[in-house]
CSV table of C-alpha atoms and ligand atoms in Angstrom, one decimal:
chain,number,residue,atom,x,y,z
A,1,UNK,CA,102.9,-66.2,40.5
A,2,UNK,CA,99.9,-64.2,41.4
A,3,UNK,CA,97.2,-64.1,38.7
A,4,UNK,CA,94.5,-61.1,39.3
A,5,UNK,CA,91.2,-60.6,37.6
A,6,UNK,CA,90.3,-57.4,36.8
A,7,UNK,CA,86.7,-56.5,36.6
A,8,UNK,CA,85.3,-53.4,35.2
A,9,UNK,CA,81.4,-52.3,35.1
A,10,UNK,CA,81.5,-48.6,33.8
A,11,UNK,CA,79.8,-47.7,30.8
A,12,UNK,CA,81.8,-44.4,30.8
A,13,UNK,CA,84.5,-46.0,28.9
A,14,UNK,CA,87.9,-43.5,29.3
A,15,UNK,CA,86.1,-40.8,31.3
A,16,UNK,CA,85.5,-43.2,34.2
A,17,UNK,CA,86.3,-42.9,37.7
A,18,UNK,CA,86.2,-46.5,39.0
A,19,UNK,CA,87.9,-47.3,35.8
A,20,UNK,CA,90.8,-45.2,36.5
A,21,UNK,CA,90.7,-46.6,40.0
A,22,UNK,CA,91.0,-50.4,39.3
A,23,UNK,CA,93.8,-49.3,37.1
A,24,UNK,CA,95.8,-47.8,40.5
A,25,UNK,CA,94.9,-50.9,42.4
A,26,UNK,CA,96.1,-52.9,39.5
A,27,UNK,CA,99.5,-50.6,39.1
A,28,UNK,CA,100.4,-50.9,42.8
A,29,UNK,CA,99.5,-54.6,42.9
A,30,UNK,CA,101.9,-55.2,39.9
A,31,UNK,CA,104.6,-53.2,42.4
A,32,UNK,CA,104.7,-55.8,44.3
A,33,UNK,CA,103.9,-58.7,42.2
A,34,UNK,CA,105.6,-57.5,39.1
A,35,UNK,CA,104.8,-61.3,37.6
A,36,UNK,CA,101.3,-61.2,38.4
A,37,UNK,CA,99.3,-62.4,35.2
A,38,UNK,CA,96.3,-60.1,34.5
A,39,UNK,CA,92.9,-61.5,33.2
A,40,UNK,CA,90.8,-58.1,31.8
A,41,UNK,CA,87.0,-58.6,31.7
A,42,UNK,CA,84.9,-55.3,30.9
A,43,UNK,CA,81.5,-56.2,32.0
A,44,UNK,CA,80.1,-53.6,29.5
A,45,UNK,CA,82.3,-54.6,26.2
A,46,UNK,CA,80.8,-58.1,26.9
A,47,UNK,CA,78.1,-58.6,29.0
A,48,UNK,CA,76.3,-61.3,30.6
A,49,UNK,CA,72.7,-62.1,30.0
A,50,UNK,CA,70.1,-61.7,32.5
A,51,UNK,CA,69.4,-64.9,33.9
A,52,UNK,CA,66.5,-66.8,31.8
A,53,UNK,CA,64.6,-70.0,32.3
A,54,UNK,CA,67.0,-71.7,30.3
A,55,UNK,CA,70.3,-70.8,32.8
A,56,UNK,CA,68.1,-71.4,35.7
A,57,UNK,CA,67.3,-75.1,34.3
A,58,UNK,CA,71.1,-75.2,33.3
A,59,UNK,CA,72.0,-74.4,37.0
A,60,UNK,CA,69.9,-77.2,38.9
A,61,UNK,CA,70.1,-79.6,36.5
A,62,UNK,CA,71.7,-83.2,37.6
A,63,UNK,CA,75.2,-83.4,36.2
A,64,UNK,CA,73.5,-86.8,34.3
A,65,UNK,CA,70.7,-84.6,32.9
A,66,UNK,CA,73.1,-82.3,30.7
A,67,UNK,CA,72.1,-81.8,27.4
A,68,UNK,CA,74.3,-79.4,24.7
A,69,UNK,CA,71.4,-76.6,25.7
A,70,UNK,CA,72.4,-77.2,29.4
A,71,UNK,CA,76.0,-76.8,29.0
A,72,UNK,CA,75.6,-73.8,26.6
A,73,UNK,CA,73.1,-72.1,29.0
A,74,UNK,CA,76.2,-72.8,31.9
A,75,UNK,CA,78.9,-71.5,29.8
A,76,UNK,CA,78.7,-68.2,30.8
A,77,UNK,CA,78.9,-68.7,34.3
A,78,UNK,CA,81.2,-71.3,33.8
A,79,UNK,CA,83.7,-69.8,32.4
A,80,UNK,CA,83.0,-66.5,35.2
A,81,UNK,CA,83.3,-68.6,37.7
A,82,UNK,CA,86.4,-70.6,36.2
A,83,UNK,CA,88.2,-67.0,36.0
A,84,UNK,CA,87.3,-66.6,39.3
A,85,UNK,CA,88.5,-69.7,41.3
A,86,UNK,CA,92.1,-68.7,38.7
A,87,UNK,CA,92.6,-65.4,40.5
A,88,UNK,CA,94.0,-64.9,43.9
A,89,UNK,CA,93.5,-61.2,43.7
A,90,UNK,CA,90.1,-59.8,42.7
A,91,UNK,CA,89.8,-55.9,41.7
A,92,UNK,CA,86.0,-55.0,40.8
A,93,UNK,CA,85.0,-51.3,39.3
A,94,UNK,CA,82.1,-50.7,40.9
A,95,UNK,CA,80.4,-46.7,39.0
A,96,UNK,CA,77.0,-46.2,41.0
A,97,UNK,CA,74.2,-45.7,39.5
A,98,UNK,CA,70.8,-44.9,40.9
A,99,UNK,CA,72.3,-45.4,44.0
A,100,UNK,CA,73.6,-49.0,43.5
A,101,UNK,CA,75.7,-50.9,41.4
A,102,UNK,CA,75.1,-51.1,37.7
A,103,UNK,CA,73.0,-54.3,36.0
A,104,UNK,CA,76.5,-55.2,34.2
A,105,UNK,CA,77.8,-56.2,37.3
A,106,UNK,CA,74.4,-57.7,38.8
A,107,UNK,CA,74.3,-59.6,35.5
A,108,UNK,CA,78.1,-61.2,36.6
A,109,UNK,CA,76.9,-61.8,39.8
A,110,UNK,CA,74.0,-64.0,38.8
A,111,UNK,CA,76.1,-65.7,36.9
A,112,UNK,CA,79.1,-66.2,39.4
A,113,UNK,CA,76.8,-67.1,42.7
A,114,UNK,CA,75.4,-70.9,41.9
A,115,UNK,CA,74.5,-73.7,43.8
A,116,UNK,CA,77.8,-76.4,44.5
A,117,UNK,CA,80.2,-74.5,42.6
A,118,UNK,CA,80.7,-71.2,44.7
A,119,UNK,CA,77.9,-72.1,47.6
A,120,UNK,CA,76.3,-74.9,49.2
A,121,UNK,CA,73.8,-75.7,51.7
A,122,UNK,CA,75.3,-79.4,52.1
A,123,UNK,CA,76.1,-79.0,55.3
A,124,UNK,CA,72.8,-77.8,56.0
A,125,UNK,CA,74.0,-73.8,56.8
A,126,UNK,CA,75.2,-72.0,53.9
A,127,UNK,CA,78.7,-72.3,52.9
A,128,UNK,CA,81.0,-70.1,50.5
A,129,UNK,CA,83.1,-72.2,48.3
A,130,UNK,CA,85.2,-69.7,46.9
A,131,UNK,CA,88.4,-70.0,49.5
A,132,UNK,CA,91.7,-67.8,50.2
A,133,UNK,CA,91.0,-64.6,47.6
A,134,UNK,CA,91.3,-61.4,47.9
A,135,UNK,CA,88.8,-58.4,46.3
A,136,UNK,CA,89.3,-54.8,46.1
A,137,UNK,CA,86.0,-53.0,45.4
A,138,UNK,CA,86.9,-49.1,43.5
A,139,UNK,CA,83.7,-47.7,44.0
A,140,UNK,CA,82.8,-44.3,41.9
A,141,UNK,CA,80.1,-42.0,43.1
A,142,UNK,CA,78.8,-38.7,42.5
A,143,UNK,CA,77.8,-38.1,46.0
A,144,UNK,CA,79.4,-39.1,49.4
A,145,UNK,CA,77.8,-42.5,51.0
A,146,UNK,CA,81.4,-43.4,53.3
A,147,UNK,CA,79.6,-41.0,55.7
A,148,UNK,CA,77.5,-38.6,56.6
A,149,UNK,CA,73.6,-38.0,55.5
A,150,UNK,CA,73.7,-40.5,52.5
A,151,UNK,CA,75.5,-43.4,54.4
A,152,UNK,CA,72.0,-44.7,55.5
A,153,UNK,CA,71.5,-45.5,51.9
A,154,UNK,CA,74.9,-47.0,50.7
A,155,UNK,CA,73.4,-50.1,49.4
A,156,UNK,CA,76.0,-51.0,47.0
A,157,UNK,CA,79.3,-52.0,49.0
A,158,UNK,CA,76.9,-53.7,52.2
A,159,UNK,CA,75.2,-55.8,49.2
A,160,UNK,CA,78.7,-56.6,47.6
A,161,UNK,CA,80.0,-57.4,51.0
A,162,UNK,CA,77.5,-59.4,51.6
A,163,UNK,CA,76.8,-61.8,48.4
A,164,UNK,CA,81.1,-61.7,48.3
A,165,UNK,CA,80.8,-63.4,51.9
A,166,UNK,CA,78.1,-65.6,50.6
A,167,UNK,CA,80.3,-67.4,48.2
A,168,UNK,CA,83.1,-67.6,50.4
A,169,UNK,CA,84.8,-63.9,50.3
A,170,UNK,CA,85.4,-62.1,53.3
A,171,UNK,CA,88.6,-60.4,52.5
A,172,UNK,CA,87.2,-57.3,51.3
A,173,UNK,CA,88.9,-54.5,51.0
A,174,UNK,CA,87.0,-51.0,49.6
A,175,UNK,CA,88.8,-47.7,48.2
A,176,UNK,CA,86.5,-44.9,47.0
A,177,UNK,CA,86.2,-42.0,44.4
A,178,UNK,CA,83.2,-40.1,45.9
A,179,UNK,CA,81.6,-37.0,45.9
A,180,UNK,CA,82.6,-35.9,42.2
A,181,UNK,CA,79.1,-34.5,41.8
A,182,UNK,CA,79.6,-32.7,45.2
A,183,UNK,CA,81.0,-28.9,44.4
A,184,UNK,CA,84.1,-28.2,46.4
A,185,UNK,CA,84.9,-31.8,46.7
A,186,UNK,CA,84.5,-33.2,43.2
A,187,UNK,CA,87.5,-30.9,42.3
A,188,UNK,CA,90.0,-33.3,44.4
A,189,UNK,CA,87.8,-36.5,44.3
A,190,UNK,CA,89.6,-38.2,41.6
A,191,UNK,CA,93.6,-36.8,43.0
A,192,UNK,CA,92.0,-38.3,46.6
A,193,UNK,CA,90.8,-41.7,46.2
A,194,UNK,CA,93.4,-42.1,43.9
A,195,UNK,CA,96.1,-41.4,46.5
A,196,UNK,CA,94.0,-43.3,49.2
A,197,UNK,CA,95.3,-46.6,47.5
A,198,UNK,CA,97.5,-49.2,49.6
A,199,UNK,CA,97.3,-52.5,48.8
B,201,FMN,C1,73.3,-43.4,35.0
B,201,FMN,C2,73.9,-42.8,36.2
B,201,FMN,C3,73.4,-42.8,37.4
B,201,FMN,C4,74.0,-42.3,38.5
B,201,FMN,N1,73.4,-42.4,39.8
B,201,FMN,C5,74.1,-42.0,40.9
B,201,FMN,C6,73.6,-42.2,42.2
B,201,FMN,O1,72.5,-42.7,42.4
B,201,FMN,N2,74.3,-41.7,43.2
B,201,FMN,C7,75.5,-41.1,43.1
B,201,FMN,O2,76.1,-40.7,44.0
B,201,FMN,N3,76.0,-40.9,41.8
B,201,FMN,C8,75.3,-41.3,40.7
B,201,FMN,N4,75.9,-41.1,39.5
B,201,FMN,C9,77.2,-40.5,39.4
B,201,FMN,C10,78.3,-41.6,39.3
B,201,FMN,O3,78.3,-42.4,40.4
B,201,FMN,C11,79.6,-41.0,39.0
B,201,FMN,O4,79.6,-40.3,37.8
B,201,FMN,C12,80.7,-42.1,39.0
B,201,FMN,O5,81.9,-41.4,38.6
B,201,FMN,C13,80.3,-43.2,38.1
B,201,FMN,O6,81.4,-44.1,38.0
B,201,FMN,P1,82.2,-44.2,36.6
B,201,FMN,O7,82.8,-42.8,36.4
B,201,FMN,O8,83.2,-45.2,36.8
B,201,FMN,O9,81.2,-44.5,35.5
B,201,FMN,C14,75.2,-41.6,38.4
B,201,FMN,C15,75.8,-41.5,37.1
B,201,FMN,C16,75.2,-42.1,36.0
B,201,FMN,C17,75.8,-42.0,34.7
C-alpha cells in the first residue's frame, strides 16, 4: 500500500491555486493507488518555527547529550522527517511569493534537512539519506517563470530541486499553474495546469 504525504504552503486557504493542484495530483494518484493512505500537513494551519539556538543545539547534540529541552527542540523535525521517511509519494504546494517559495515551506525545510538523519558527510562527500521517493512539486504563480523573460529568475523549483537532491531526492517531478496574473493567460491557467497532470 502506497502511503503519500501531502504538503500544502498557501495561505490562500480555498482560493488557492497550488492548493487545488496538489488535490489533482492527489486524485489521479489515488486512480491508480486507490489504497494509498494519505497523511495531510498544511504548512500554514500549523507551522514550524524558524530555526532557534535551541533546535540548532538540539540538532548537533551527541545522542548521549539529550536532555527533555533537546528532544522537545527535535520534535518538530522529528516527527517532519518521520512523515517523510513513511511516504513513498511526496506532493508539495508550492504558491510563489516574492518570487520564491513561501517561509512556511522554508520553515519545513529547516526542519526536514539535518545532519545523519536525511544527509551525511560520513563518507566524506555529501550523501542524501532519504532513498526511493517520489515528489511532485504544484507550483502556483502569477507570472510565467517555465520560460521566457522571467525564467532567469525562477529561483523556487532550481532551489527545491536542489536541497530535494541534497537529502537524497532526485525523482522530481514539477506541474505548474502559472501566469494567473498574466491577462489573456490567467483566464485558462487554472483549466491548464490542471489538465497538464499525469502522474
Ligand atoms: C504575497 C504574494 C506574493 C506574490 N509574489 C509573486 C511573485 O513574486 N511572482 C509571481 O509570479 N507571483 C506572485 N504572486 C502571485 C501568486 O504566485 C499567485 O497568486 C499564486 O496563485 C499563489 O499560489 P496560491 O494561489 O496557491 O496561494 C504573489 C502572491 C502573493 C499573495
Amino acid at each position: 500500500m502506497k502511503t503519500i504525504l501531502k504538503i500544502t504552503s498557501s495561505a490562500r486557504g480555498p482560493l488557492s491555486n497550488s492548493n487545488k493542484l496538489v488535490e489533482k495530483i492527489v486524485e489521479e494518484l489515488q486512480h491508480q493507488h486507490p489504497d494509498a493512505s494519505i497523511i495531510e500537513r498544511n504548512l500554514v494551519s500549523k507551522t514550524y518555527p524558524h530555526l532557534e539556538e535551541a533546535h540548532l543545539a538540539a540538532f548537533f547534540a551527541p545522542a548521549e547529550d539529550n536532555s527533555e529541552a533537546t528532544l522537545v527542540a527535535a520534535s518538530h523535525s522529528d516527527q517532519a522527517i518521520a512523515e517523510i521517511n513513511q511516504a513513498d509519494v511526496i506532493v508539495i504546494g508550492v504558491p510563489i511569493y516574492n518570487f520564491n517559495i513561501p517561509s512556511a515551506l522554508k520553515a519545513w525545510i529547516d526542519h526536514i534537512v539535518r545532519a545523519q538523519k536525511t544527509f551525511s558527510y560520513g563518507s566524506g562527500a555529501p550523501e542524501g539519506l532519504i532513498k526511493g521517493k517520489k515528489v511532485y512539486l504544484a507550483v502556483a504563480s502569477g507570472g510565467i517563470y517555465s520560460e521566457g523573460p522571467l525564467a532567469a529568475i525562477s529561483y523556487a523549483e532550481p532551489y527545491l530541486k536542489t536541497i530535494l537532491g541534497f537529502i537524497g531526492i532526485d525523482d522530481v517531478t514539477i506541474f505548474r499553474v502559472e501566469g494567473v496574473n498574466v491577462p489573456g493567460i490567467k483566464e485558462s491557467a487554472l483549466e491548464k495546469g490542471l489538465a497538464s497532470v499525469v502522474v
